[in-house]
């Protein structure tokens, strides 16, 4: 491939990804409006229905356009997707009020006298030496928050196998209704996360750790989660994608409860840090 062709391919790719991002933002906004519109406003509902029909046609055109892009060498690029900007956690909303007298696993005491009280919006990072029970603590937090109906909670464990069905394809995992339009939407969004057509149809077990992490991130975005519980969120992303993930989470307007050893993530994303020690959980600084 010649240099002019490479340049042309890069320009086409950037323009296409920008179009994908604009399409995703509009689609999510209209989809949200449709889900929340009052039945007493049928005229507005009809207008939204027409707009959604037009958007679905646009999504199909974008999918075909992506297949016709000039081929360039397979160099990984940063992902291009964001959480919906309409996601909000009300100021002062109680997210969690947790007390654990003994944090243990298989009868082994890890920590004790733990108390955590959080109010939205907040983004916290939990640090601590290996073996002190950080992942065990965050699992306890997830078990407490996931059943809540007043907030939409997503959990990203350190071991992706805990959530992902390895025999499913990424498309099968992300689709809810199995409608044709949703299939096209999911393919479009996977494309914006740098999945090839083959990767979209492969079993998840055949994908890299980074690609599995992207599936979980995309599910959080599609589900419009407003509380994220993240165990080492940047761990499996490439050096090119990691800054983008940090930026996505920095600009996310929901609540984040996370564990991380990534100092840049802790500095850029988290507004409060806690250290888990054998004698409890304490607010700290890096």
Short mmCIF file of C-alpha atoms in Angstrom, two decimals, residues 120-263:
data_model
loop_
_atom_site.label_atom_id
_atom_site.label_comp_id
_atom_site.label_asym_id
_atom_site.label_seq_id
_atom_site.Cartn_x
_atom_site.Cartn_y
_atom_site.Cartn_z
CA UNK A 120 -23.36 11.15 44.49
CA UNK A 121 -21.82 12.27 42.35
CA UNK A 122 -18.47 10.77 43.34
CA UNK A 123 -15.59 8.88 41.79
CA UNK A 124 -13.46 6.96 44.25
CA UNK A 125 -10.36 4.81 43.91
CA UNK A 126 -9.37 2.13 46.41
CA UNK A 127 -5.71 1.24 46.78
CA UNK A 128 -3.85 -1.12 49.11
CA UNK A 129 -1.17 -3.77 49.14
CA UNK A 130 -1.76 -7.09 47.41
CA UNK A 131 -3.72 -9.62 49.45
CA UNK A 132 -5.43 -7.10 51.71
CA UNK A 133 -8.83 -7.86 50.14
CA UNK A 134 -9.55 -5.06 47.64
CA UNK A 135 -11.27 -7.33 45.09
CA UNK A 136 -13.17 -9.10 47.88
CA UNK A 137 -14.38 -5.72 49.16
CA UNK A 138 -15.48 -4.52 45.74
CA UNK A 139 -17.39 -7.78 45.18
CA UNK A 140 -19.24 -7.11 48.45
CA UNK A 141 -20.05 -3.62 47.22
CA UNK A 142 -21.31 -5.01 43.89
CA UNK A 143 -23.53 -7.59 45.61
CA UNK A 144 -25.03 -4.80 47.70
CA UNK A 145 -25.65 -2.34 44.86
CA UNK A 146 -26.54 -4.51 41.85
CA UNK A 147 -30.09 -5.35 43.09
CA UNK A 148 -30.94 -1.65 43.53
CA UNK A 149 -33.70 -0.33 41.27
CA UNK A 150 -33.21 3.40 41.89
CA UNK A 151 -29.78 3.32 40.21
CA UNK A 152 -28.46 1.40 37.21
CA UNK A 153 -25.33 -0.40 38.41
CA UNK A 154 -22.64 -2.09 36.31
CA UNK A 155 -19.84 -4.27 37.65
CA UNK A 156 -16.56 -5.00 35.87
CA UNK A 157 -14.67 -7.69 37.80
CA UNK A 158 -10.97 -8.37 37.46
CA UNK A 159 -11.83 -11.84 36.10
CA UNK A 160 -14.02 -11.21 33.05
CA UNK A 161 -15.10 -14.88 32.99
CA UNK A 162 -17.28 -14.08 36.02
CA UNK A 163 -19.65 -12.11 33.75
CA UNK A 164 -18.99 -13.12 30.15
CA UNK A 165 -20.34 -16.27 28.54
CA UNK A 166 -17.21 -17.40 26.68
CA UNK A 167 -19.22 -19.43 24.15
CA UNK A 168 -21.23 -16.42 23.01
CA UNK A 169 -20.07 -13.95 20.38
CA UNK A 170 -19.77 -10.26 21.35
CA UNK A 171 -22.97 -9.56 19.40
CA UNK A 172 -24.89 -12.32 21.19
CA UNK A 173 -23.72 -11.05 24.57
CA UNK A 174 -24.75 -7.44 23.90
CA UNK A 175 -28.07 -7.95 22.12
CA UNK A 176 -31.21 -7.91 24.26
CA UNK A 177 -34.20 -8.13 21.91
CA UNK A 178 -32.61 -9.92 18.90
CA UNK A 179 -34.35 -7.48 16.56
CA UNK A 180 -32.65 -6.74 13.23
CA UNK A 181 -32.25 -3.03 14.00
CA UNK A 182 -30.63 -3.76 17.34
CA UNK A 183 -28.24 -6.16 15.62
CA UNK A 184 -27.14 -3.37 13.27
CA UNK A 185 -26.78 -0.94 16.17
CA UNK A 186 -24.60 -3.33 18.19
CA UNK A 187 -22.40 -4.04 15.15
CA UNK A 188 -21.98 -0.31 14.60
CA UNK A 189 -20.99 0.29 18.21
CA UNK A 190 -18.59 -2.68 18.22
CA UNK A 191 -17.02 -1.15 15.11
CA UNK A 192 -16.44 2.06 17.03
CA UNK A 193 -14.62 -0.05 19.66
CA UNK A 194 -12.25 -1.31 16.91
CA UNK A 195 -13.77 -4.77 16.45
CA UNK A 196 -13.36 -6.35 13.03
CA UNK A 197 -16.33 -8.16 11.47
CA UNK A 198 -14.63 -11.49 12.25
CA UNK A 199 -14.10 -10.58 15.92
CA UNK A 200 -17.78 -9.65 16.26
CA UNK A 201 -18.75 -13.20 15.23
CA UNK A 202 -16.01 -15.12 17.10
CA UNK A 203 -16.68 -16.73 20.51
CA UNK A 204 -15.58 -14.40 23.29
CA UNK A 205 -13.12 -17.04 24.55
CA UNK A 206 -11.06 -16.47 21.38
CA UNK A 207 -10.62 -12.74 22.06
CA UNK A 208 -7.82 -10.95 23.88
CA UNK A 209 -8.21 -9.53 27.39
CA UNK A 210 -8.45 -6.04 25.94
CA UNK A 211 -11.25 -7.04 23.56
CA UNK A 212 -13.15 -8.70 26.42
CA UNK A 213 -12.76 -5.53 28.51
CA UNK A 214 -14.19 -3.50 25.62
CA UNK A 215 -17.29 -5.71 25.58
CA UNK A 216 -17.93 -4.95 29.25
CA UNK A 217 -17.38 -1.23 28.69
CA UNK A 218 -19.74 -1.23 25.74
CA UNK A 219 -22.41 -3.01 27.77
CA UNK A 220 -22.13 -0.34 30.47
CA UNK A 221 -22.61 2.33 27.80
CA UNK A 222 -25.54 0.59 26.08
CA UNK A 223 -27.22 -0.08 29.45
CA UNK A 224 -26.85 3.61 30.40
CA UNK A 225 -25.33 2.62 33.75
CA UNK A 226 -25.08 5.50 36.22
CA UNK A 227 -22.95 3.70 38.84
CA UNK A 228 -19.83 1.79 37.76
CA UNK A 229 -18.02 -0.68 40.02
CA UNK A 230 -14.64 -1.31 38.39
CA UNK A 231 -11.85 -3.67 39.42
CA UNK A 232 -8.67 -2.55 37.61
CA UNK A 233 -10.53 -0.92 34.68
CA UNK A 234 -7.44 -0.04 32.59
CA UNK A 235 -5.55 -3.29 33.23
CA UNK A 236 -5.99 -4.98 29.84
CA UNK A 237 -6.14 -2.00 27.52
CA UNK A 238 -3.31 -1.17 25.13
CA UNK A 239 -1.07 1.89 25.65
CA UNK A 240 -3.09 3.60 22.90
CA UNK A 241 -6.52 2.79 24.33
CA UNK A 242 -5.72 3.35 28.02
CA UNK A 243 -5.60 7.19 27.83
CA UNK A 244 -8.94 7.12 26.00
CA UNK A 245 -10.52 4.93 28.70
CA UNK A 246 -9.23 7.31 31.38
CA UNK A 247 -10.68 10.26 29.48
CA UNK A 248 -14.05 8.50 29.02
CA UNK A 249 -14.29 7.82 32.75
CA UNK A 250 -13.03 11.28 33.68
CA UNK A 251 -15.87 12.85 31.67
CA UNK A 252 -18.50 10.31 32.78
CA UNK A 253 -21.12 12.10 34.88
CA UNK A 254 -22.20 9.11 36.96
CA UNK A 255 -20.62 7.53 40.05
CA UNK A 256 -17.50 5.33 40.00
CA UNK A 257 -16.28 2.96 42.72
CA UNK A 258 -13.00 1.43 41.62
CA UNK A 259 -9.77 -0.38 42.43
CA UNK A 260 -6.66 0.52 40.47
CA UNK A 261 -2.88 0.41 40.48
CA UNK A 262 -2.82 2.84 37.53
CA UNK A 263 -1.54 6.09 39.07
#
